[in-house]
PDB file of C-alpha atoms in Angstrom:
ATOM      1  CA  UNK A 576     -14.699  19.851 110.980  1.00 61.00           C
ATOM      2  CA  UNK A 577     -11.382  18.075 111.568  1.00 70.00           C
ATOM      3  CA  UNK A 578     -12.731  14.650 112.497  1.00 72.00           C
ATOM      4  CA  UNK A 579     -11.037  11.912 110.509  1.00 76.00           C
ATOM      5  CA  UNK A 580      -8.072  13.988 109.335  1.00 78.00           C
ATOM      6  CA  UNK A 581      -5.584  11.574 110.914  1.00 77.00           C
ATOM      7  CA  UNK A 582      -6.704   9.048 108.310  1.00 79.00           C
ATOM      8  CA  UNK A 583      -5.474  11.338 105.498  1.00 82.00           C
ATOM      9  CA  UNK A 584      -1.671  11.527 105.943  1.00 82.00           C
ATOM     10  CA  UNK A 585      -1.072  12.461 102.276  1.00 85.00           C
ATOM     11  CA  UNK A 586      -3.477  15.417 102.347  1.00 89.00           C
ATOM     12  CA  UNK A 587      -1.692  18.522 101.044  1.00 93.00           C
ATOM     13  CA  UNK A 588      -4.473  21.036 100.355  1.00 96.00           C
ATOM     14  CA  UNK A 589      -7.474  21.676 102.558  1.00 94.00           C
ATOM     15  CA  UNK A 590     -10.334  24.170 102.361  1.00 96.00           C
ATOM     16  CA  UNK A 591     -12.096  24.684 105.688  1.00 95.00           C
ATOM     17  CA  UNK A 592     -13.601  28.031 104.806  1.00 97.00           C
ATOM     18  CA  UNK A 593     -16.980  29.039 106.242  1.00 97.00           C
ATOM     19  CA  UNK A 594     -17.139  26.329 108.904  1.00 95.00           C
ATOM     20  CA  UNK A 595     -17.643  28.616 111.919  1.00 96.00           C
ATOM     21  CA  UNK A 596     -14.323  27.468 113.372  1.00 95.00           C
ATOM     22  CA  UNK A 597     -13.267  29.408 116.453  1.00 96.00           C
ATOM     23  CA  UNK A 598     -10.065  27.545 117.329  1.00 95.00           C
ATOM     24  CA  UNK A 599      -7.425  25.486 115.548  1.00 95.00           C
ATOM     25  CA  UNK A 600      -5.346  24.591 118.621  1.00 91.00           C
ATOM     26  CA  UNK A 601      -4.919  20.954 117.568  1.00 87.00           C
ATOM     27  CA  UNK A 602      -4.364  21.624 113.872  1.00 88.00           C
ATOM     28  CA  UNK A 603      -0.731  20.565 114.092  1.00 87.00           C
ATOM     29  CA  UNK A 604      -1.771  17.168 115.442  1.00 86.00           C
ATOM     30  CA  UNK A 605      -4.268  16.519 112.667  1.00 84.00           C
ATOM     31  CA  UNK A 606      -2.965  18.333 109.586  1.00 87.00           C
ATOM     32  CA  UNK A 607       0.790  17.791 109.728  1.00 80.00           C
ATOM     33  CA  UNK A 608       1.464  17.467 105.982  1.00 89.00           C
ATOM     34  CA  UNK A 609      -0.891  20.159 104.683  1.00 95.00           C
ATOM     35  CA  UNK A 610       0.927  22.721 102.539  1.00 96.00           C
ATOM     36  CA  UNK A 611      -2.083  24.866 101.546  1.00 97.00           C
ATOM     37  CA  UNK A 612      -4.841  25.753 104.009  1.00 97.00           C
ATOM     38  CA  UNK A 613      -7.901  27.945 103.460  1.00 98.00           C
ATOM     39  CA  UNK A 614      -9.652  29.104 106.634  1.00 98.00           C
ATOM     40  CA  UNK A 615     -11.543  32.067 105.180  1.00 98.00           C
ATOM     41  CA  UNK A 616     -14.808  33.160 106.748  1.00 98.00           C
ATOM     42  CA  UNK A 617     -14.444  31.466 110.105  1.00 98.00           C
ATOM     43  CA  UNK A 618     -14.334  32.968 113.606  1.00 98.00           C
ATOM     44  CA  UNK A 619     -10.649  32.577 114.413  1.00 98.00           C
ATOM     45  CA  UNK A 620      -9.135  35.078 116.859  1.00 97.00           C
ATOM     46  CA  UNK A 621      -5.570  33.784 116.620  1.00 96.00           C
ATOM     47  CA  UNK A 622      -3.341  31.331 114.767  1.00 95.00           C
ATOM     48  CA  UNK A 623      -2.704  28.957 117.689  1.00 94.00           C
ATOM     49  CA  UNK A 624      -2.113  25.463 116.344  1.00 94.00           C
ATOM     50  CA  UNK A 625      -1.801  26.697 112.781  1.00 96.00           C
ATOM     51  CA  UNK A 626       1.540  28.183 113.768  1.00 94.00           C
ATOM     52  CA  UNK A 627       2.865  24.644 114.237  1.00 94.00           C
ATOM     53  CA  UNK A 628       2.025  23.337 110.742  1.00 95.00           C
ATOM     54  CA  UNK A 629       5.624  23.231 109.553  1.00 93.00           C
ATOM     55  CA  UNK A 630       4.746  22.083 106.004  1.00 95.00           C
ATOM     56  CA  UNK A 631       2.460  25.056 105.397  1.00 95.00           C
ATOM     57  CA  UNK A 632       3.347  27.155 102.325  1.00 95.00           C
ATOM     58  CA  UNK A 633       0.071  28.973 101.652  1.00 96.00           C
ATOM     59  CA  UNK A 634      -2.428  30.139 104.253  1.00 97.00           C
ATOM     60  CA  UNK A 635      -5.602  32.132 103.825  1.00 97.00           C
ATOM     61  CA  UNK A 636      -7.196  33.590 106.947  1.00 97.00           C
ATOM     62  CA  UNK A 637      -9.394  36.198 105.254  1.00 96.00           C
ATOM     63  CA  UNK A 638     -12.571  37.339 106.998  1.00 97.00           C
ATOM     64  CA  UNK A 639     -11.960  35.972 110.476  1.00 97.00           C
ATOM     65  CA  UNK A 640     -11.707  37.878 113.775  1.00 97.00           C
ATOM     66  CA  UNK A 641      -7.953  38.552 113.854  1.00 95.00           C
ATOM     67  CA  UNK A 642      -7.498  41.896 115.589  1.00 93.00           C
ATOM     68  CA  UNK A 643      -3.749  42.342 116.094  1.00 89.00           C
ATOM     69  CA  UNK A 644      -0.474  41.393 114.440  1.00 86.00           C
ATOM     70  CA  UNK A 645       0.296  39.412 117.605  1.00 87.00           C
ATOM     71  CA  UNK A 646      -2.657  37.133 116.805  1.00 92.00           C
ATOM     72  CA  UNK A 647      -0.757  35.872 113.752  1.00 92.00           C
ATOM     73  CA  UNK A 648       2.793  36.508 114.936  1.00 87.00           C
ATOM     74  CA  UNK A 649       3.419  32.830 115.644  1.00 90.00           C
ATOM     75  CA  UNK A 650       3.104  32.123 111.927  1.00 92.00           C
ATOM     76  CA  UNK A 651       6.554  33.663 111.525  1.00 88.00           C
ATOM     77  CA  UNK A 652       8.008  30.370 112.794  1.00 88.00           C
ATOM     78  CA  UNK A 653       6.688  28.497 109.745  1.00 90.00           C
ATOM     79  CA  UNK A 654       9.807  28.086 107.594  1.00 87.00           C
ATOM     80  CA  UNK A 655       8.016  27.361 104.293  1.00 91.00           C
ATOM     81  CA  UNK A 656       5.162  29.897 104.503  1.00 91.00           C
ATOM     82  CA  UNK A 657       5.320  32.085 101.393  1.00 90.00           C
ATOM     83  CA  UNK A 658       1.722  33.302 101.035  1.00 92.00           C
ATOM     84  CA  UNK A 659      -0.475  34.737 103.775  1.00 93.00           C
ATOM     85  CA  UNK A 660      -3.900  36.309 103.225  1.00 94.00           C
ATOM     86  CA  UNK A 661      -5.362  38.412 106.026  1.00 93.00           C
ATOM     87  CA  UNK A 662      -7.750  40.814 104.243  1.00 92.00           C
ATOM     88  CA  UNK A 663     -11.162  41.268 105.801  1.00 93.00           C
ATOM     89  CA  UNK A 664      -9.965  40.905 109.396  1.00 93.00           C
ATOM     90  CA  UNK A 665     -10.255  43.712 111.957  1.00 94.00           C
ATOM     91  CA  UNK A 666      -6.448  44.074 111.927  1.00 90.00           C
ATOM     92  CA  UNK A 667      -6.529  44.743 108.171  1.00 85.00           C
ATOM     93  CA  UNK A 668      -9.206  47.388 108.660  1.00 80.00           C
ATOM     94  CA  UNK A 669      -6.627  49.642 110.281  1.00 73.00           C
ATOM     95  CA  UNK A 670      -5.091  50.407 106.893  1.00 72.00           C
ATOM     96  CA  UNK A 671      -1.996  49.138 105.099  1.00 71.00           C
ATOM     97  CA  UNK A 672       0.153  49.601 108.220  1.00 76.00           C
ATOM     98  CA  UNK A 673      -0.953  46.193 109.489  1.00 81.00           C
ATOM     99  CA  UNK A 674       1.245  44.573 106.844  1.00 81.00           C
ATOM    100  CA  UNK A 675       4.309  46.264 108.310  1.00 80.00           C
ATOM    101  CA  UNK A 676       3.512  45.013 111.796  1.00 79.00           C
ATOM    102  CA  UNK A 677       3.104  41.436 110.549  1.00 81.00           C
ATOM    103  CA  UNK A 678       6.201  41.639 108.331  1.00 80.00           C
ATOM    104  CA  UNK A 679       8.229  42.979 111.265  1.00 78.00           C
ATOM    105  CA  UNK A 680       7.409  39.844 113.230  1.00 73.00           C
ATOM    106  CA  UNK A 681       8.387  37.632 110.299  1.00 74.00           C
ATOM    107  CA  UNK A 682      11.582  39.541 109.680  1.00 71.00           C
ATOM    108  CA  UNK A 683      12.622  39.412 113.339  1.00 68.00           C
ATOM    109  CA  UNK A 684      12.175  35.656 113.605  1.00 62.00           C
ATOM    110  CA  UNK A 685      13.397  34.555 110.188  1.00 60.00           C
ATOM    111  CA  UNK A 686      16.436  36.795 109.891  1.00 59.00           C
ATOM    112  CA  UNK A 687      17.531  36.439 113.499  1.00 60.00           C
ATOM    113  CA  UNK A 688      18.167  32.761 112.787  1.00 58.00           C
ATOM    114  CA  UNK A 689      20.355  33.437 109.729  1.00 58.00           C
ATOM    115  CA  UNK A 690      23.743  34.991 109.218  1.00 52.00           C
ATOM    116  CA  UNK A 691      23.497  37.447 106.361  1.00 50.00           C
ATOM    117  CA  UNK A 692      25.614  40.285 105.020  1.00 50.00           C
ATOM    118  CA  UNK A 693      22.684  42.207 103.621  1.00 55.00           C
ATOM    119  CA  UNK A 694      19.983  42.291 106.290  1.00 55.00           C
ATOM    120  CA  UNK A 695      17.337  43.970 104.097  1.00 58.00           C
ATOM    121  CA  UNK A 696      17.754  41.561 101.178  1.00 61.00           C
ATOM    122  CA  UNK A 697      17.738  38.549 103.482  1.00 57.00           C
ATOM    123  CA  UNK A 698      14.653  39.816 105.246  1.00 60.00           C
ATOM    124  CA  UNK A 699      12.758  40.453 102.000  1.00 60.00           C
ATOM    125  CA  UNK A 700      13.665  37.008 100.670  1.00 61.00           C
ATOM    126  CA  UNK A 701      12.241  35.352 103.768  1.00 59.00           C
ATOM    127  CA  UNK A 702       8.904  37.162 103.903  1.00 62.00           C
ATOM    128  CA  UNK A 703       5.628  35.742 102.651  1.00 69.00           C
ATOM    129  CA  UNK A 704       3.563  37.535 100.066  1.00 72.00           C
ATOM    130  CA  UNK A 705       0.697  39.058 102.016  1.00 74.00           C
ATOM    131  CA  UNK A 706      -2.701  39.604 100.470  1.00 74.00           C
ATOM    132  CA  UNK A 707      -1.143  39.475  97.015  1.00 66.00           C
ATOM    133  CA  UNK A 708       1.132  42.468  97.656  1.00 55.00           C
TER     134      UNK A 708
END
């Protein structure tokens, strides 16, 4: 599904939904400038490779096989990520508490690297919108 992507250096938005993808380990090598990525309805178990797409602003991982917050924890290192969709994954089936676990990872990484007087405000400003909430 990613063959030929190196020939598209100006590509900013990409929809790879419903392609039966199981891994995206090399995504960072092939999709370096993508800012919006849709991977809905695949078979992904983690965000390996995606977590190195430093230009990524919007990411949809709905209806994959993501079971724990740790499976997407690496996404917290993406400095521009402001929208993350995880609905329809096994981790989301555990109720709204999954959002807190994911946000905790983002808050830890993003705020730890900043000096801020108001920790809560700084943390909230650096978190992506998750599943529209």
